[in-house]
Coordinates of C-alpha atoms in Angstrom, one line a residue:
Chain A
X13 CA 0.0 0.0 0.0
X14 CA 2.7 2.3 0.8
X15 CA 4.6 1.3 -2.3
X16 CA 1.5 1.9 -4.4
X17 CA 1.2 5.3 -2.8
X18 CA 4.7 6.1 -3.6
X19 CA 4.3 5.0 -7.1
X20 CA 1.2 7.1 -7.5
X21 CA 3.0 10.2 -6.4
X22 CA 6.2 9.3 -8.2
X23 CA 5.4 11.7 -11.0
X24 CA 5.1 14.6 -8.8
X25 CA 8.8 14.8 -8.2
X26 CA 9.2 15.6 -11.9
X27 CA 6.9 18.6 -11.6
X28 CA 9.6 21.2 -10.9
X29 CA 11.2 23.8 -13.0
X30 CA 13.2 21.8 -15.4
X31 CA 15.9 23.3 -17.6
X32 CA 14.0 22.5 -20.8
X33 CA 11.3 25.1 -20.1
X34 CA 12.7 28.5 -20.8
X35 CA 11.7 31.0 -18.1
X36 CA 12.1 34.3 -19.9
X37 CA 9.9 36.9 -21.5
X38 CA 9.5 40.5 -22.2
X39 CA 7.8 42.7 -19.6
X40 CA 8.2 46.0 -21.3
X41 CA 5.0 48.0 -22.0
X42 CA 4.2 47.6 -25.7
X43 CA 4.0 51.2 -26.5
X44 CA 5.1 52.3 -29.9
X45 CA 7.3 49.5 -31.1
X46 CA 4.6 47.0 -32.0
X47 CA 2.1 49.1 -33.8
X48 CA 2.9 50.4 -37.1
X49 CA 0.6 53.4 -36.8
X50 CA 2.6 55.0 -34.1
X51 CA 5.2 57.4 -35.3
X52 CA 8.6 58.2 -34.0
X53 CA 7.5 61.5 -32.6
X54 CA 5.4 60.0 -29.8
X55 CA 8.4 58.4 -28.2
X56 CA 10.0 61.8 -27.9
X57 CA 7.0 63.0 -25.8
X58 CA 8.1 61.0 -22.9
X59 CA 11.7 62.1 -22.9
X60 CA 12.1 65.8 -22.5
X61 CA 15.9 65.8 -22.4
X62 CA 16.3 66.8 -26.0
X63 CA 14.1 69.9 -26.0
X64 CA 15.6 73.4 -25.7
X65 CA 15.8 74.9 -22.3
X66 CA 13.5 77.7 -23.3
X67 CA 10.8 75.2 -24.0
X68 CA 11.1 73.6 -20.6
X69 CA 10.9 76.9 -18.8
X70 CA 8.1 78.2 -20.9
X71 CA 6.0 75.1 -20.2
X72 CA 6.2 75.6 -16.5
X73 CA 5.6 79.4 -16.8
X74 CA 2.5 78.7 -18.9
X75 CA 1.2 76.3 -16.3
X76 CA 1.8 78.9 -13.6
X77 CA 0.2 81.6 -15.7
X78 CA -2.9 79.6 -16.4
X79 CA -3.4 79.1 -12.7
X80 CA -3.1 82.8 -12.1
X81 CA -5.9 83.3 -14.5
X82 CA -8.0 80.7 -12.7
X83 CA -7.5 82.6 -9.5
X84 CA -8.5 85.9 -11.1
X85 CA -11.8 84.4 -12.3
X86 CA -12.5 81.7 -9.8
X87 CA -14.9 79.2 -11.3
X88 CA -15.4 75.6 -10.3
X89 CA -12.5 74.3 -12.4
X90 CA -10.2 71.6 -11.3
X91 CA -7.0 72.9 -13.0
X92 CA -5.6 74.2 -9.7
X93 CA -6.4 71.0 -7.9
X94 CA -5.4 68.5 -10.6
X95 CA -2.1 69.9 -11.7
X96 CA -0.9 71.4 -8.5
X97 CA 2.5 73.1 -8.4
X98 CA 4.3 75.2 -5.8
X99 CA 6.2 77.5 -8.1
X100 CA 3.4 80.0 -8.1
X101 CA 3.1 80.2 -4.3
X102 CA 6.8 80.5 -4.0
X103 CA 7.0 83.3 -6.5
X104 CA 4.1 85.2 -4.8
X105 CA 5.5 84.7 -1.3
X106 CA 9.0 86.1 -2.4
X107 CA 7.4 89.0 -4.1
X108 CA 5.2 89.9 -1.1
X109 CA 8.1 89.6 1.3
X110 CA 10.3 91.8 -0.9
X111 CA 7.5 94.4 -1.3
X112 CA 7.1 94.5 2.5
X113 CA 10.8 95.4 2.9
X114 CA 12.1 98.8 2.9
X115 CA 9.6 100.0 5.5
X116 CA 10.2 102.0 8.6
X117 CA 11.8 99.0 10.1
X118 CA 15.2 99.4 8.7
X119 CA 16.7 101.3 11.7
X120 CA 14.6 99.7 14.5
X121 CA 14.4 96.1 15.4
X122 CA 10.7 96.2 16.2
X123 CA 9.4 97.4 12.9
X124 CA 7.8 95.8 10.0
X125 CA 8.0 92.1 9.3
X126 CA 11.4 90.7 8.3
X127 CA 11.7 88.7 5.1
X128 CA 11.8 85.4 7.1
X129 CA 8.7 86.4 9.2
X130 CA 6.6 86.8 6.1
X131 CA 7.8 83.4 4.8
X132 CA 7.0 81.8 8.1
X133 CA 3.6 83.3 8.4
X134 CA 2.6 82.4 4.9
X135 CA 3.9 78.8 4.8
X136 CA 3.2 77.8 8.3
X137 CA -0.2 79.3 8.1
X138 CA -1.0 77.4 5.0
X139 CA 0.3 74.2 6.5
X140 CA -1.8 74.6 9.6
X141 CA -4.9 75.3 7.6
X142 CA -4.3 72.3 5.5
X143 CA -3.8 70.1 8.5
X144 CA -7.0 71.5 10.0
X145 CA -9.1 70.8 6.9
X146 CA -7.6 67.2 6.7
X147 CA -8.4 66.6 10.4
X148 CA -11.9 67.7 9.8
X149 CA -12.3 65.1 7.2
X150 CA -11.6 66.8 3.9
X151 CA -10.8 64.9 0.8
X152 CA -8.3 67.3 -0.7
X153 CA -4.6 66.3 -0.6
X154 CA -1.9 68.1 1.3
X155 CA -0.1 69.7 -1.6
X156 CA -3.3 70.5 -3.5
X157 CA -4.4 72.6 -0.5
X158 CA -1.1 74.3 -0.2
X159 CA -1.2 75.1 -3.9
X160 CA -4.7 76.7 -3.7
X161 CA -3.9 78.7 -0.6
X162 CA -0.6 79.9 -2.1
X163 CA -2.1 81.0 -5.4
X164 CA -4.9 82.8 -3.7
X165 CA -2.4 85.2 -2.1
X166 CA -2.1 86.8 -5.6
X167 CA -4.8 89.5 -5.0
X168 CA -3.1 90.6 -1.8
X169 CA 0.3 90.8 -3.5
X170 CA -1.3 92.9 -6.2
X171 CA -2.8 95.1 -3.5
X172 CA 0.6 95.4 -1.9
X173 CA 2.1 96.7 -5.2
X174 CA -0.8 99.2 -5.5
X175 CA -0.3 100.3 -1.9
X176 CA 3.4 101.0 -2.5
X177 CA 2.6 103.0 -5.6
X178 CA -0.1 105.0 -3.6
X179 CA 2.4 105.6 -0.8
X180 CA 4.8 107.2 -3.2
X181 CA 2.3 109.9 -3.6
X182 CA 2.0 110.6 0.1
X183 CA 0.8 108.9 3.3
X184 CA -2.0 111.1 4.4
X185 CA -5.6 110.2 5.2
X186 CA -6.7 110.0 1.6
X187 CA -4.0 107.5 0.7
X188 CA -5.0 105.5 3.8
X189 CA -8.6 105.3 2.7
X190 CA -7.6 104.3 -0.8
X191 CA -5.3 101.6 0.7
X192 CA -8.0 100.4 3.0
X193 CA -10.4 100.0 0.2
X194 CA -7.9 98.2 -2.0
X195 CA -6.8 95.9 0.7
X196 CA -10.3 95.0 1.9
X197 CA -11.4 94.3 -1.7
X198 CA -8.4 92.0 -2.3
X199 CA -8.8 90.3 1.0
X200 CA -12.4 89.5 0.2
X201 CA -11.4 88.3 -3.3
X202 CA -8.7 86.0 -1.9
X203 CA -11.0 84.4 0.7
X204 CA -13.8 84.0 -1.9
X205 CA -11.4 82.4 -4.4
X206 CA -9.9 80.0 -2.0
X207 CA -13.2 78.9 -0.5
X208 CA -14.5 78.3 -4.0
X209 CA -11.8 75.6 -4.4
X210 CA -11.5 74.3 -0.8
X211 CA -15.0 74.2 0.6
X212 CA -16.4 71.7 -1.9
X213 CA -14.2 68.9 -0.5
X214 CA -15.6 69.1 3.0
X215 CA -18.5 67.3 4.5
X216 CA -21.6 69.4 5.0
X217 CA -22.0 71.0 8.4
X218 CA -18.3 71.7 8.7
X219 CA -17.8 74.2 5.8
X220 CA -17.7 77.2 8.1
X221 CA -15.2 75.4 10.4
X222 CA -12.9 75.1 7.4
X223 CA -13.5 78.6 6.0
X224 CA -12.9 80.5 9.2
X225 CA -9.1 79.7 9.4
X226 CA -8.7 80.8 5.8
X227 CA -10.5 84.0 6.6
X228 CA -8.1 84.6 9.6
X229 CA -5.1 83.8 7.4
X230 CA -5.9 86.3 4.7
X231 CA -7.0 88.8 7.3
X232 CA -3.6 88.7 9.0
X233 CA -1.8 89.0 5.6
X234 CA -4.1 91.9 4.7
X235 CA -3.2 93.6 8.0
X236 CA 0.5 93.3 7.3
X237 CA -0.1 94.8 3.9
X238 CA -2.2 97.7 5.2
X239 CA 0.0 98.7 8.1
X240 CA 3.1 98.9 5.9
X241 CA 4.6 102.4 6.3
X242 CA 7.5 103.5 4.2
X243 CA 10.6 105.1 5.6
X244 CA 10.8 108.8 4.8
Chain B
X3 CA -9.5 -3.2 3.0
X4 CA -6.8 -2.2 5.2
X5 CA -8.8 0.8 6.4
X6 CA -10.6 -1.4 8.9
X7 CA -7.4 -1.1 10.9
X8 CA -8.2 2.6 11.4
X9 CA -11.6 2.7 13.1
X10 CA -11.8 6.5 13.1
X11 CA -10.8 7.2 9.5
X12 CA -12.8 6.8 6.3
X13 CA -15.5 4.8 7.9
X14 CA -18.3 7.0 6.5
X15 CA -16.7 6.9 3.1
X16 CA -16.5 3.1 3.3
X17 CA -20.1 2.8 4.0
X18 CA -21.0 5.1 1.1
X19 CA -18.7 3.2 -1.1
X20 CA -20.4 -0.1 -0.1
X21 CA -23.8 1.4 -0.6
X22 CA -22.7 2.7 -4.1
X23 CA -21.5 -0.7 -5.1
X24 CA -24.7 -2.3 -4.0
X25 CA -27.4 -0.2 -5.5
X26 CA -27.0 3.2 -7.1
X27 CA -30.5 4.5 -6.7
X28 CA -30.8 3.4 -3.2
X29 CA -27.5 4.9 -2.3
X30 CA -28.4 8.2 -3.8
X31 CA -31.4 8.5 -1.5
X32 CA -29.4 7.3 1.5
X33 CA -26.5 9.6 0.7
X34 CA -29.0 12.5 0.5
X35 CA -30.6 11.4 3.7
X36 CA -27.2 11.2 5.2
X37 CA -26.2 14.5 3.8
X38 CA -29.4 16.3 4.5
X39 CA -29.4 15.9 8.2
X40 CA -25.7 16.9 8.0
X41 CA -26.6 19.9 6.0
X42 CA -29.4 20.8 8.3
X43 CA -27.2 20.3 11.2
X44 CA -24.6 22.5 9.6
X45 CA -27.2 25.1 8.8
X46 CA -28.4 24.9 12.3
X47 CA -24.9 25.2 13.6
X48 CA -24.3 28.2 11.4
X49 CA -27.1 30.2 12.9
X50 CA -25.7 29.9 16.4
X51 CA -22.4 31.0 14.9
X52 CA -24.0 34.0 13.3
X53 CA -25.7 34.8 16.6
X54 CA -22.3 34.5 18.2
X55 CA -20.9 36.9 15.7
X56 CA -23.6 39.4 16.0
X57 CA -23.0 40.3 19.6
X58 CA -19.4 40.8 18.7
X59 CA -20.4 43.0 15.7
X60 CA -22.7 45.0 17.9
X61 CA -20.0 45.3 20.4
X62 CA -17.8 46.7 17.7
X63 CA -20.6 49.0 16.7
X64 CA -21.1 50.3 20.2
X65 CA -17.4 50.7 20.6
X66 CA -17.2 52.8 17.5
X67 CA -20.3 54.8 18.4
X68 CA -19.0 55.6 21.8
X69 CA -15.8 56.7 20.2
X70 CA -13.9 56.5 23.4
X71 CA -12.0 53.3 23.2
X72 CA -10.2 53.6 19.9
X73 CA -6.8 52.1 20.1
X74 CA -4.8 54.4 17.8
X75 CA -1.5 55.4 19.3
X76 CA -0.9 59.1 19.9
X77 CA 1.6 59.6 17.2
X78 CA -0.8 58.7 14.4
X79 CA -3.0 61.0 12.5
X80 CA -6.2 59.1 13.4
X81 CA -5.7 59.7 17.1
X82 CA -6.1 63.4 16.5
X83 CA -8.9 63.1 14.0
X84 CA -11.0 61.9 16.9
X85 CA -10.8 65.4 18.4
X86 CA -12.0 67.1 15.3
X87 CA -15.2 65.2 15.0
X88 CA -17.3 68.2 15.4
X89 CA -19.9 70.2 13.5
X90 CA -20.4 74.0 13.2
X91 CA -23.4 74.1 15.5
X92 CA -21.5 72.2 18.2
X93 CA -18.8 74.8 18.2
X94 CA -21.3 77.6 18.4
X95 CA -23.1 76.0 21.3
X96 CA -19.9 75.5 23.2
X97 CA -18.7 79.1 22.7
X98 CA -22.1 80.4 23.9
X99 CA -22.1 78.0 26.8
X100 CA -18.6 79.3 27.8
X101 CA -19.8 82.9 27.9
X102 CA -23.0 82.4 29.8
X103 CA -22.5 80.6 33.1
X104 CA -25.6 79.0 34.6
X105 CA -25.5 78.0 38.2
X106 CA -25.6 74.2 38.4
X107 CA -24.7 73.7 34.7
X108 CA -21.4 72.1 34.4
X109 CA -19.7 73.0 31.0
X110 CA -18.1 69.6 30.7
X111 CA -21.3 67.7 31.4
X112 CA -23.7 69.8 29.5
X113 CA -21.7 70.8 26.4
X114 CA -18.8 68.4 26.0
X115 CA -20.7 65.2 26.9
X116 CA -17.6 63.1 26.9
X117 CA -16.3 64.2 23.5
X118 CA -13.8 67.1 23.9
X119 CA -12.5 68.7 20.7
X120 CA -9.3 70.4 19.9
X121 CA -10.7 72.7 17.1
X122 CA -12.3 75.2 19.4
X123 CA -9.4 75.7 21.9
X124 CA -6.7 75.9 19.1
X125 CA -8.5 78.4 16.9
X126 CA -9.9 80.5 19.8
X127 CA -6.3 80.8 21.1
X128 CA -5.0 81.7 17.7
X129 CA -7.7 84.3 17.1
X130 CA -7.0 85.8 20.5
X131 CA -3.3 86.1 19.8
X132 CA -3.9 87.9 16.6
X133 CA -6.7 90.0 18.0
X134 CA -4.4 91.1 20.9
X135 CA -1.5 92.0 18.5
X136 CA -3.7 93.8 16.0
X137 CA -5.7 95.6 18.6
X138 CA -2.6 96.6 20.5
X139 CA -1.0 98.1 17.4
X140 CA -4.2 99.8 16.4
X141 CA -4.7 101.4 19.8
X142 CA -1.1 102.6 19.7
X143 CA -1.8 104.1 16.3
X144 CA -4.9 105.9 17.5
X145 CA -3.0 107.3 20.5
X146 CA -0.3 108.7 18.4
X147 CA -2.5 109.8 15.5
X148 CA -2.2 113.5 16.1
X149 CA 1.5 113.6 16.9
X150 CA 3.7 114.5 13.9
X151 CA 6.9 113.4 15.5
X152 CA 5.9 109.9 16.2
X153 CA 6.6 107.4 13.5
X154 CA 4.1 104.6 13.4
X155 CA 5.7 101.2 13.2
X156 CA 3.8 97.9 13.4
X157 CA 5.4 95.8 16.0
X158 CA 5.4 92.2 14.9
X159 CA 7.5 91.0 17.8
X160 CA 4.4 91.4 19.9
X161 CA 2.7 88.6 18.0
X162 CA 5.3 86.1 19.3
X163 CA 5.0 87.2 22.9
X164 CA 1.2 87.1 22.8
X165 CA 1.3 83.6 21.3
X166 CA 3.7 82.4 24.0
X167 CA 1.7 83.8 26.8
X168 CA -1.7 82.6 25.6
X169 CA -0.7 79.2 24.5
X170 CA 1.2 78.5 27.7
X171 CA -1.8 79.5 29.7
X172 CA -4.1 77.3 27.6
X173 CA -1.8 74.2 27.9
X174 CA 0.3 74.4 31.0
X175 CA -2.3 75.5 33.5
X176 CA -4.7 72.6 32.4
X177 CA -1.7 70.2 32.8
X178 CA -1.0 71.5 36.3
X179 CA -4.7 71.4 37.2
X180 CA -5.1 67.9 35.8
X181 CA -2.1 66.6 37.8
X182 CA -3.4 68.3 40.9
X183 CA -6.9 66.8 40.5
X184 CA -5.4 63.3 39.9
X185 CA -3.3 63.6 43.0
X186 CA -6.3 64.6 45.1
X187 CA -8.4 61.9 43.5
X188 CA -6.0 59.3 44.7
X189 CA -6.3 60.6 48.2
X190 CA -10.1 61.0 48.6
X191 CA -11.5 58.6 46.1
X192 CA -13.6 61.1 44.3
X193 CA -16.1 59.6 41.8
X194 CA -15.7 62.5 39.3
X195 CA -12.6 62.8 37.3
X196 CA -12.0 64.9 34.2
X197 CA -9.6 63.8 31.4
X198 CA -6.8 66.1 30.3
X199 CA -8.4 66.8 27.0
X200 CA -11.7 67.9 28.7
X201 CA -9.8 70.4 30.9
X202 CA -7.9 71.8 27.9
X203 CA -11.2 72.1 26.1
X204 CA -12.8 74.1 29.0
X205 CA -9.8 76.4 29.3
X206 CA -9.8 77.0 25.5
X207 CA -13.4 77.8 25.3
X208 CA -13.3 80.0 28.4
X209 CA -10.9 82.3 26.6
X210 CA -13.5 83.0 23.9
X211 CA -15.1 85.9 26.0
X212 CA -11.8 87.8 25.8
X213 CA -11.9 88.2 22.0
X214 CA -14.7 90.9 22.1
X215 CA -13.1 92.4 25.2
X216 CA -9.8 92.8 23.4
X217 CA -11.5 94.4 20.5
X218 CA -13.2 96.8 22.9
X219 CA -9.8 97.8 24.4
X220 CA -8.9 99.6 21.1
X221 CA -11.0 102.6 22.3
X222 CA -8.7 104.6 24.5
X223 CA -11.0 105.0 27.5
X224 CA -9.6 103.6 30.7
X225 CA -13.0 103.1 32.4
X226 CA -14.2 101.1 29.3
X227 CA -11.2 98.9 29.4
X228 CA -11.5 98.2 33.1
X229 CA -15.2 97.5 32.8
X230 CA -14.8 95.1 30.0
X231 CA -11.9 93.3 31.9
X232 CA -14.1 92.9 35.0
X233 CA -17.1 91.6 33.0
X234 CA -15.0 89.2 31.0
X235 CA -13.2 88.0 34.2
X236 CA -16.5 87.4 36.0
X237 CA -18.0 85.4 33.2
X238 CA -15.0 83.2 32.3
X239 CA -14.0 82.8 36.0
X240 CA -17.4 81.7 37.0
X241 CA -17.6 79.2 34.1
X242 CA -14.3 77.7 35.3
X243 CA -15.3 77.6 38.9
X244 CA -18.6 76.0 38.2
X245 CA -16.9 73.4 36.1
X246 CA -14.4 72.4 38.6
X247 CA -16.5 72.7 41.7
X248 CA -18.0 69.1 41.5
X249 CA -14.5 67.7 41.1
X250 CA -13.2 69.2 44.4
X251 CA -16.2 69.7 46.6
X252 CA -15.6 66.5 48.6
X253 CA -12.1 67.6 49.5
X254 CA -10.6 69.3 52.4
X255 CA -11.9 72.9 52.6
X256 CA -8.4 74.4 52.4
X257 CA -7.6 72.4 49.4
X258 CA -10.8 73.5 47.7
X259 CA -10.0 77.2 48.5
X260 CA -6.5 76.8 47.2
X261 CA -7.4 75.3 43.9
X262 CA -10.3 77.6 43.2
X263 CA -8.3 80.7 44.1
X264 CA -5.4 79.5 41.9
X265 CA -7.8 79.1 38.9
X266 CA -9.3 82.6 39.4
X267 CA -5.9 84.2 40.1
X268 CA -4.2 82.9 37.0
X269 CA -7.1 84.1 34.9
X270 CA -6.9 87.6 36.4
X271 CA -3.1 87.6 35.9
X272 CA -3.5 86.7 32.2
X273 CA -6.1 89.4 31.5
X274 CA -4.4 92.2 33.4
X275 CA -1.0 91.3 32.1
X276 CA -2.1 91.3 28.5
X277 CA -3.9 94.6 29.0
X278 CA -0.8 96.2 30.6
X279 CA 1.7 94.9 28.1
X280 CA -0.2 95.5 24.8
X281 CA -2.2 98.5 25.6
X282 CA -0.6 101.6 26.9
X283 CA -2.5 104.1 28.9
X284 CA -3.8 107.2 27.1
X285 CA -1.7 109.5 29.3
X286 CA 1.6 107.7 28.9
X287 CA 2.1 108.1 25.2
X288 CA 5.1 106.2 23.9
X289 CA 6.4 103.7 26.5
X290 CA 5.0 100.3 25.7
X291 CA 5.2 98.6 29.1
X292 CA 6.9 98.8 32.5
X293 CA 9.1 95.8 33.2
X294 CA 6.9 94.6 36.2
X295 CA 4.0 93.9 33.8
X296 CA 6.4 91.9 31.7
X297 CA 7.3 89.7 34.7
X298 CA 3.6 89.4 35.5
X299 CA 3.0 88.1 32.0
X300 CA 5.8 85.7 32.2
X301 CA 4.8 84.3 35.6
X302 CA 1.6 82.4 34.4
X303 CA 3.5 80.9 31.5
X304 CA 6.1 79.5 33.8
X305 CA 3.6 77.8 36.1

């Protein structure tokens, strides 16, 4: 009985990887080589090493520019969310910090914000707001939210430029009222634009809980812009 | 058949095999008869299994619904998500509840109901920090409006100091109070005990009344500032006292007096220190703060 069993299972010992069966194959994705309709140019799409540098830079600049336009006219589009990038926020933050320099702070140490302070407030504020919206159950990803918050600083940066131009003319009451109006309008624009992108991804009943920190963030930046006083 | 040597193995199969060899039709019926009771028995045994599983499932459901016994460790994201499980109207109710103390109504029992949140305390403290800094700068600006020799400069260093003072008050004082209550609970076997997060929550929401008070301090009238400080102190102090009264009332009277007066005193120190440091009096034009007020502000943060 045992011999019969052994003989019955004798063939199993041969079921192993023998050297006759070749174990090889091709696991490359059959992209353009097999079909005759594909042209050579499509292969070049996936390797951008050969294009001129101007083309590379212009592609990124065009992406950043298209996002600026989406902030100017905030509709329910997903361009900002789908193709997020952080070049635009970096550019805006550097511009804002540079424009906030040259104030009355140069000779005192308790003056306007230093370059690093603006950076810290903008980036840490954006990170804390993103963490807050994720903790409240939002479905937006971390970098998408940073991208939206950074791009929506653009109206306030434009207001800062306008304020500096107005301050060249003088710093009396009229210029203060003009600056107040400009900063308030751009603060409202920034908050409205960012909530148009961010509030959709939140569960209902918590939208105000997510919008309020954004309001506070842009309010603080607006206050920094408004209280800028130039050295005379 | 050698299998008769094994009485426990293959006996049923052997019977079936014998029945099959004998008569096919008969064996089908008998096999079905054999199988059906087995199947019925199996089906019957499944339902007790399902019933056994259901209590476990409902235990899991009740665990999830109570929300208290999740086992996420404190360094994961999910642990903190538990404290942000809150709706807008909850936050509004809690803020209003912290401003209107009602005798007998304990803030923790009535509003928190065993689910403290971190959203309210964190954003109320942040708003208070910025409100203090902005109002302080604005009141300085208004004071020096008519003076041509004074150069207005926004003082951003004050934001850092305000943040340090308020966040230390909102975190270290609850820590000390929690430790104190734990120590007393060990001694007197009190039935009521508050968790650390609940105490942080109460302290955070009790600071909400100071936000309108701070905005009122912009106006450069001393009597208005002192009135608003007294009103805010009474409201937030009474909320805190009424919340912690049930936790200490069975204790030694001296200990009760010490804890209650410490709570009230730290609250007073925070309010008066902030007012003295960030808002200069209308008569003294330029000097921001005497150094004594600076030490007063630093004292609660070092507790």
